[in-house]
Coordinates of C-alpha atoms in Angstrom, one line a residue:
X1430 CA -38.6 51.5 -18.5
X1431 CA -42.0 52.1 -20.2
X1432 CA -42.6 50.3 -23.5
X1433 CA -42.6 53.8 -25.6
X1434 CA -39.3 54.6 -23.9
X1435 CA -38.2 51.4 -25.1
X1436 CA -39.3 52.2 -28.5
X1437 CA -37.8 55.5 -28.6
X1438 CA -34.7 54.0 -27.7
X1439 CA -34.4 51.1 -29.9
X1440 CA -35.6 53.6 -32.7
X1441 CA -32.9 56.1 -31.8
X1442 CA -30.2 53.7 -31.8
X1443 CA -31.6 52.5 -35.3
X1444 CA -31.0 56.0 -36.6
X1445 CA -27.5 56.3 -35.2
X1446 CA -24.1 56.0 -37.4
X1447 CA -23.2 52.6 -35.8
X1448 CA -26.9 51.0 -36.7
X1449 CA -26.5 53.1 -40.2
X1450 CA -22.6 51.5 -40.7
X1451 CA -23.9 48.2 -39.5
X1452 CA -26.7 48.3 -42.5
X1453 CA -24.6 48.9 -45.2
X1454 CA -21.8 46.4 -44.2
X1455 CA -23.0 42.7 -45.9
X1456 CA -20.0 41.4 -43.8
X1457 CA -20.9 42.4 -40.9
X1458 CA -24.5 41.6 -41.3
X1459 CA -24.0 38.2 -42.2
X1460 CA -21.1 37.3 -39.0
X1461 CA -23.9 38.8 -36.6
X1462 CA -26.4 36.4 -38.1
X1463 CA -24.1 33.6 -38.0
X1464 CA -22.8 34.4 -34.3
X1465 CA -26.4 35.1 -33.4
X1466 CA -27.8 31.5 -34.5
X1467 CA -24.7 29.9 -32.9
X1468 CA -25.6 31.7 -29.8
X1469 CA -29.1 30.5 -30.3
X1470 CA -27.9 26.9 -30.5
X1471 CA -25.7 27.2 -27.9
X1472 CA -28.6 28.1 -25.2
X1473 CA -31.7 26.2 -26.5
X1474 CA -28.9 23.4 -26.6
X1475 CA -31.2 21.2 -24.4
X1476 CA -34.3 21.7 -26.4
X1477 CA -32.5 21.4 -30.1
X1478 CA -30.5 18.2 -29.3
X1479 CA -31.8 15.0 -29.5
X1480 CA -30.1 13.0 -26.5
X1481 CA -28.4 15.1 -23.4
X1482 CA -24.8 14.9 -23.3
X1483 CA -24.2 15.2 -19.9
X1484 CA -26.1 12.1 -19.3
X1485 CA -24.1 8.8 -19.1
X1486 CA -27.5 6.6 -20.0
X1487 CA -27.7 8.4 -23.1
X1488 CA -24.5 6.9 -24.6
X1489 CA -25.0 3.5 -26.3
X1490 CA -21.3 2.0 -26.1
X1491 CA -23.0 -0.7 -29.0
X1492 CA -23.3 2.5 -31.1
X1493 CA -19.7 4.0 -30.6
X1494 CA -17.8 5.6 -33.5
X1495 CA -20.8 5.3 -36.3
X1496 CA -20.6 7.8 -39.2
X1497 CA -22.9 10.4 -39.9
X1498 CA -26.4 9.5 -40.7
X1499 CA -26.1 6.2 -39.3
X1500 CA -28.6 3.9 -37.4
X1501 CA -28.0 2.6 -33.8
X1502 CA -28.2 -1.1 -32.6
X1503 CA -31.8 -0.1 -31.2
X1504 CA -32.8 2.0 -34.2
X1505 CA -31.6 5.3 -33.1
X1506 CA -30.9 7.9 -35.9
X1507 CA -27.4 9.8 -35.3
X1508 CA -27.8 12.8 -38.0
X1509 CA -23.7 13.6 -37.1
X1510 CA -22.9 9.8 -36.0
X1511 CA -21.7 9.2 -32.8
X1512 CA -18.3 9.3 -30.8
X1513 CA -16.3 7.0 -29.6
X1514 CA -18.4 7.1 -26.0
X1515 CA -21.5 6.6 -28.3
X1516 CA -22.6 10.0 -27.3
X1517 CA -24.6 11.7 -30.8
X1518 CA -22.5 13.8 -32.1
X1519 CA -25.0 16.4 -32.8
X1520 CA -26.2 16.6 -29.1
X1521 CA -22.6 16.5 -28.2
X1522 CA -21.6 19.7 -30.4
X1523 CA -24.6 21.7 -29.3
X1524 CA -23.7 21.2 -25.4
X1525 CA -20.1 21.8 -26.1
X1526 CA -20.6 24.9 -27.8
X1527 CA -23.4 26.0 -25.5
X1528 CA -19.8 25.4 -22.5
X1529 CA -17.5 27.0 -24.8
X1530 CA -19.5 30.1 -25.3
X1531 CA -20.4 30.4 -21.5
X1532 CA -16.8 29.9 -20.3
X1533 CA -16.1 32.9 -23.3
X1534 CA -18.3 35.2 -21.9
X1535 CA -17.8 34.8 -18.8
X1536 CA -14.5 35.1 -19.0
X1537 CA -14.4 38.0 -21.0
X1538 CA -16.8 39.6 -18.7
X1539 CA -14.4 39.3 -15.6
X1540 CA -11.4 39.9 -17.3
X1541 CA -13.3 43.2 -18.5
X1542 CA -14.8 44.2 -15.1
X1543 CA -11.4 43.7 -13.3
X1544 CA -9.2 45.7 -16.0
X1545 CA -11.7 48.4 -16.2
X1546 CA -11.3 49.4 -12.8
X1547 CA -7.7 48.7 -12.1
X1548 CA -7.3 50.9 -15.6
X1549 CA -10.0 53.5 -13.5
X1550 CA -7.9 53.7 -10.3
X1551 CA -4.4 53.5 -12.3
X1552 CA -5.3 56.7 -14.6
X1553 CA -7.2 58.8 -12.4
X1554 CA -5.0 58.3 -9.2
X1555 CA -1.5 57.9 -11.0
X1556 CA 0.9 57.7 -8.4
X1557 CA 2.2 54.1 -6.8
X1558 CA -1.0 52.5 -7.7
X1559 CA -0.7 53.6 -11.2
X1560 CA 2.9 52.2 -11.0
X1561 CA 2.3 49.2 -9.0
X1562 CA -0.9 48.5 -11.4
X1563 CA 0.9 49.0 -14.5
X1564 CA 4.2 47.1 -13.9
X1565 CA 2.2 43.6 -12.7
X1566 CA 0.6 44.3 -16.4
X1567 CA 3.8 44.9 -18.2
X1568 CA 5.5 41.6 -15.9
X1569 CA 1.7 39.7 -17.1
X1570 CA 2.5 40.7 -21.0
X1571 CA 5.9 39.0 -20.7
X1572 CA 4.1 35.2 -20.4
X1573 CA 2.1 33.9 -23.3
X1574 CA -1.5 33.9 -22.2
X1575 CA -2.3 30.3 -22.6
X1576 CA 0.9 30.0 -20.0
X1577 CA -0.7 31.9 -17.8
X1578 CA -4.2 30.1 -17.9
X1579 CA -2.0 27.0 -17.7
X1580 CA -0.6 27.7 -14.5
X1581 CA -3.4 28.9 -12.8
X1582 CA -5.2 25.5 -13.7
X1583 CA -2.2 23.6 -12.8
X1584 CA -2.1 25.6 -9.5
X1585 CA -5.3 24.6 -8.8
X1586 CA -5.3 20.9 -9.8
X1587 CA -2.1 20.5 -6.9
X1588 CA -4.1 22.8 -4.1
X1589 CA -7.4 20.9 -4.6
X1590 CA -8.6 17.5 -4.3
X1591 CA -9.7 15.7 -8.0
X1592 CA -13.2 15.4 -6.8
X1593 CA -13.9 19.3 -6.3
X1594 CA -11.4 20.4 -8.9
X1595 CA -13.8 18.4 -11.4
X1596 CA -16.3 20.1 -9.9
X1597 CA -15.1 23.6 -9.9
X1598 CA -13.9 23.4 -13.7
X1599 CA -15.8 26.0 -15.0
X1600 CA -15.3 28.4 -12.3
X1601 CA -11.4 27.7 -12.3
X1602 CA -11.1 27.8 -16.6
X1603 CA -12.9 30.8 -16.6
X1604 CA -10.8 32.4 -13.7
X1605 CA -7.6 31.4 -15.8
X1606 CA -8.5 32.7 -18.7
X1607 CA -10.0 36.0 -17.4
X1608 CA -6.5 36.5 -15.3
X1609 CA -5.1 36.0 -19.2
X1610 CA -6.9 38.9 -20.6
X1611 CA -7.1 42.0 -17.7
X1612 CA -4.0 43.7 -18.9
X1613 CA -5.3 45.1 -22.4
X1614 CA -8.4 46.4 -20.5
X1615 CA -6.2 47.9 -17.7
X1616 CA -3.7 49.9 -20.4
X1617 CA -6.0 50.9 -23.1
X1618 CA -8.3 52.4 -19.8
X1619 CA -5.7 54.3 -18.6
X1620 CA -4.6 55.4 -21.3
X1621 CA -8.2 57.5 -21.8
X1622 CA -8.6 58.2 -18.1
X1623 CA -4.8 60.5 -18.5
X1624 CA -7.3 62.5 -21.1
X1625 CA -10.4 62.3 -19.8
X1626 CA -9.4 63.1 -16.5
X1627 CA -8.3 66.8 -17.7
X1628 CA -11.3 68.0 -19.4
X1629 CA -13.3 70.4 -18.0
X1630 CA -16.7 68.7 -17.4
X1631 CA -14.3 66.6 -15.0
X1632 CA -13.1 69.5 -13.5
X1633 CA -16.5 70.8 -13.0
X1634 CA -17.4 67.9 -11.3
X1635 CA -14.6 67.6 -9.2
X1636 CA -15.4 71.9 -8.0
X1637 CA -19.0 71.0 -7.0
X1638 CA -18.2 68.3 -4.7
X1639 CA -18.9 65.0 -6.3
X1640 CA -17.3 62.1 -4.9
X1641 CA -14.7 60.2 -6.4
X1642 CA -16.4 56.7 -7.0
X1643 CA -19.4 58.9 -9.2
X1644 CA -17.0 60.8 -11.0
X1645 CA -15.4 57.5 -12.3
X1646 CA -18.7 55.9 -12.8
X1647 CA -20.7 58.3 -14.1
X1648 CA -18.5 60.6 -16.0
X1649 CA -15.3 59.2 -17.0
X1650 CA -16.1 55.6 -17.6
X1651 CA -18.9 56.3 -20.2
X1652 CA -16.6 57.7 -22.5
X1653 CA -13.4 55.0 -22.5
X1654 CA -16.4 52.6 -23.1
X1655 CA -16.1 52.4 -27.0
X1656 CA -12.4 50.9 -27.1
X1657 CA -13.7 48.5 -24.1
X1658 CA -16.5 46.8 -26.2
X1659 CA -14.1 46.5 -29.6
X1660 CA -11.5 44.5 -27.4
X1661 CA -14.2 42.7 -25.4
X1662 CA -15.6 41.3 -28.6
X1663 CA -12.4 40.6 -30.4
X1664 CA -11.2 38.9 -26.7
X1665 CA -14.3 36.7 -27.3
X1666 CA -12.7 35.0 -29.7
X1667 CA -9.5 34.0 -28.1
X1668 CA -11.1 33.7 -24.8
X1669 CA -13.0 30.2 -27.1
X1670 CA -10.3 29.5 -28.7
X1671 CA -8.1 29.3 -25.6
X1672 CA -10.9 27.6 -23.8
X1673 CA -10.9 24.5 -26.7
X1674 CA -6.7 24.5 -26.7
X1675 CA -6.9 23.8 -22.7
X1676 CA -9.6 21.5 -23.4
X1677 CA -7.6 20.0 -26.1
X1678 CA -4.2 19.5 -24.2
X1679 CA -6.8 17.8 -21.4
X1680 CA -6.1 20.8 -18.8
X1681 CA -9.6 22.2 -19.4
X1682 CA -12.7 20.8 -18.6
X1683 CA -13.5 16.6 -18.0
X1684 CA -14.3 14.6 -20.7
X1685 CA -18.1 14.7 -18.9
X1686 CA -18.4 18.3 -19.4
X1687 CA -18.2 18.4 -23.4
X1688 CA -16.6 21.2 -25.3
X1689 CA -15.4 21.9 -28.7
X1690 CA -11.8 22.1 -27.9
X1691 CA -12.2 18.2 -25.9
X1692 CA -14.2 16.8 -28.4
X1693 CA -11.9 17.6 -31.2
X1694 CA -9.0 16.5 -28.8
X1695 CA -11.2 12.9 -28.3
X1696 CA -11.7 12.8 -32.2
X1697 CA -8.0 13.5 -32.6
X1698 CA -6.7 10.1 -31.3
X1699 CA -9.6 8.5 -34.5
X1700 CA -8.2 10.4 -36.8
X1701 CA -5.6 7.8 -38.7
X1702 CA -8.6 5.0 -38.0
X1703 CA -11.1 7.0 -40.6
X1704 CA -13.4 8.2 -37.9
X1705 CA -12.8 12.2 -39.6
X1706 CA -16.2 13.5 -38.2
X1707 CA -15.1 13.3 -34.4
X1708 CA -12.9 15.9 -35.2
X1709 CA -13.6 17.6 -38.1
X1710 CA -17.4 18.3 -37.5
X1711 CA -16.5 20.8 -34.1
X1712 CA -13.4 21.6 -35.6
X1713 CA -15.5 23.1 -38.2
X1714 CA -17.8 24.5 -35.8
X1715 CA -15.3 26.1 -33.4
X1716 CA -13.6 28.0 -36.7
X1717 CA -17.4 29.0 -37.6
X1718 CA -17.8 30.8 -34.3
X1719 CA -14.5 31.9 -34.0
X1720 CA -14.5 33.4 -37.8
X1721 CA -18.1 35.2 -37.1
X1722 CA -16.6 36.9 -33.7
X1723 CA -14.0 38.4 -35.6
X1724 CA -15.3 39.8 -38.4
X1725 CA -18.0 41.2 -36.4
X1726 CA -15.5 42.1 -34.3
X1727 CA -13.2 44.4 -36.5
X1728 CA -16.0 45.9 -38.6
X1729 CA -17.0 47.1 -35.4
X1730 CA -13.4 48.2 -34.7
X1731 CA -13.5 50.3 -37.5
X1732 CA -16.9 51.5 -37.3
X1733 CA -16.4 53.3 -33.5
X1734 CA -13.0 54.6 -35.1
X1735 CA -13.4 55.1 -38.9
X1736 CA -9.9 56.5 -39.4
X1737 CA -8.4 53.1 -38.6
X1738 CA -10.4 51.9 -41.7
X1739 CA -9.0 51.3 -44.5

């Protein structure tokens, strides 16, 4: 794309109702900031921090547990103190959000991508696959979706050896929690393909010979993508927060891969000893990111359907 394509793009989108909404909204504006400099944390995570979490020799056992601004045995400076590994807390929180957000999106992403296409092929074919598709969803909305991300990890903690299952936690959390959240991309899809799939430019398309595949991906799936993005970004939220209670329950990732949810789960056992700032500080953190996600969230809810504001 040419740079005054670009331009005529991003100045057309500027002008649209959504960018017009977006302008007037304070709340909005200010959760997109705050999401956006989280987000900004999160990746320049290892040029922001000061030490890298990931790295045993960075931890100072001598320094363990030290409150916020506090000086190390050797004269480091811990702006947020340290935990009880001697990791800097600060460097500690921006890793852990930088995982927490990656296992979100990415999760999210799968967990979109799967239940946009099963909700493709279950509208527009109906039949036994529409059936089949729909009654695995309705079995799936039976279990709590932390139950389900549970099993799966516990499935694969018994199949695999400790060794690559510490290894493959990332792939596996984000796997679990993705298999969590399918079914409200699969129904709500569905549910607009049965319209869609009657209107006459899908007709049209069907009476000069385009193929199947196009006709879902080019003309039909364009216009279910509204209700798609408002639950992908609302899911973004959960998606964290289930990713910190795994985490937290010590089912998520190892205590050598930081996150919020297992730093406020280390910090937890401290509590009672007056070491608040283990847990309180990405506590604080993970209800920051999880608050801006969902305002942002609904306003844009109600801003791609304004009858459901209020």
């Amino acid at each position: 794309m040419s740079l005054i394509a670009l331009r005529h793009a991003l100045g057309g989108f500027w002008e649209s109702d959504l960018a017009y909404r977006f302008r007037r909204s304070p709340v909005a504006i200010l959760a997109a900031l705050v999401g956006l400099a989280l987000l900004v944390a999160a990746m320049g995570a290892p040029v922001l921090a000061p030490y890298d979490a990931f790295d045993p020799a960075a931890a100072n056992a001598a320094d363990a547990r030290l409150p916020p601004a506090s000086e190390g045995m050797f004269g480091d400076y811990y702006t947020l103190g340290t935990d009880p590994q001697g990791r800097d807390m600060l460097s500690a929180m921006l890793y852990g959000l930088r995982t927490s957000l990656v296992v979100g999106l990415a999760s999210v992403a799968a967990a979109a991508l799967a239940g946009v296409l099963l909700g493709l092929m279950a509208g527009y074919f109906g039949g036994v696959l529409d059936a089949f598709i729909m009654r695995a969803a309705d079995v799936q909305l039976s279990f709590p979706a932390i139950l389900i991300a549970l099993l799966i990890d516990g499935v694969a903690r018994t199949a695999m050896p400790a060794a690559l299952h510490a290894e493959l936690a990332v792939p596996i959390l984000i796997a679990a929690i993705a298999a969590s959240f399918w079914v409200q991309y699969a129904r709500t899809v569905r549910g607009l393909v049965l319209v869609e799939r009657g209107r006459d430019y899908v007709l049209a398309a069907k009476v000069t010979g385009v193929s199947t595949p196009r006709i879902l991906l080019s003309h039909i799936l364009p216009n279910v993508l509204g209700p798609v993005l408002v639950i992908a970004t609302i899911n973004l939220a959960l998606a964290i927060l289930t990713e910190s209670t795994l985490s937290f329950l010590g089912v998520g990732l190892p205590s050598t891969q930081p996150s919020l949810g297992s730093l406020v789960r280390i910090g937890n056992e401290f509590v009672f000893s007056g070491d608040w700032w283990i847990s309180a500080l990405p506590g604080l953190l993970l209800v920051l990111l999880s608050l801006s996600v969902n305002i942002f969230g609904d306003w844009l809810r109600d801003a791609l359907n304004p009858k459901l504001a209020s």
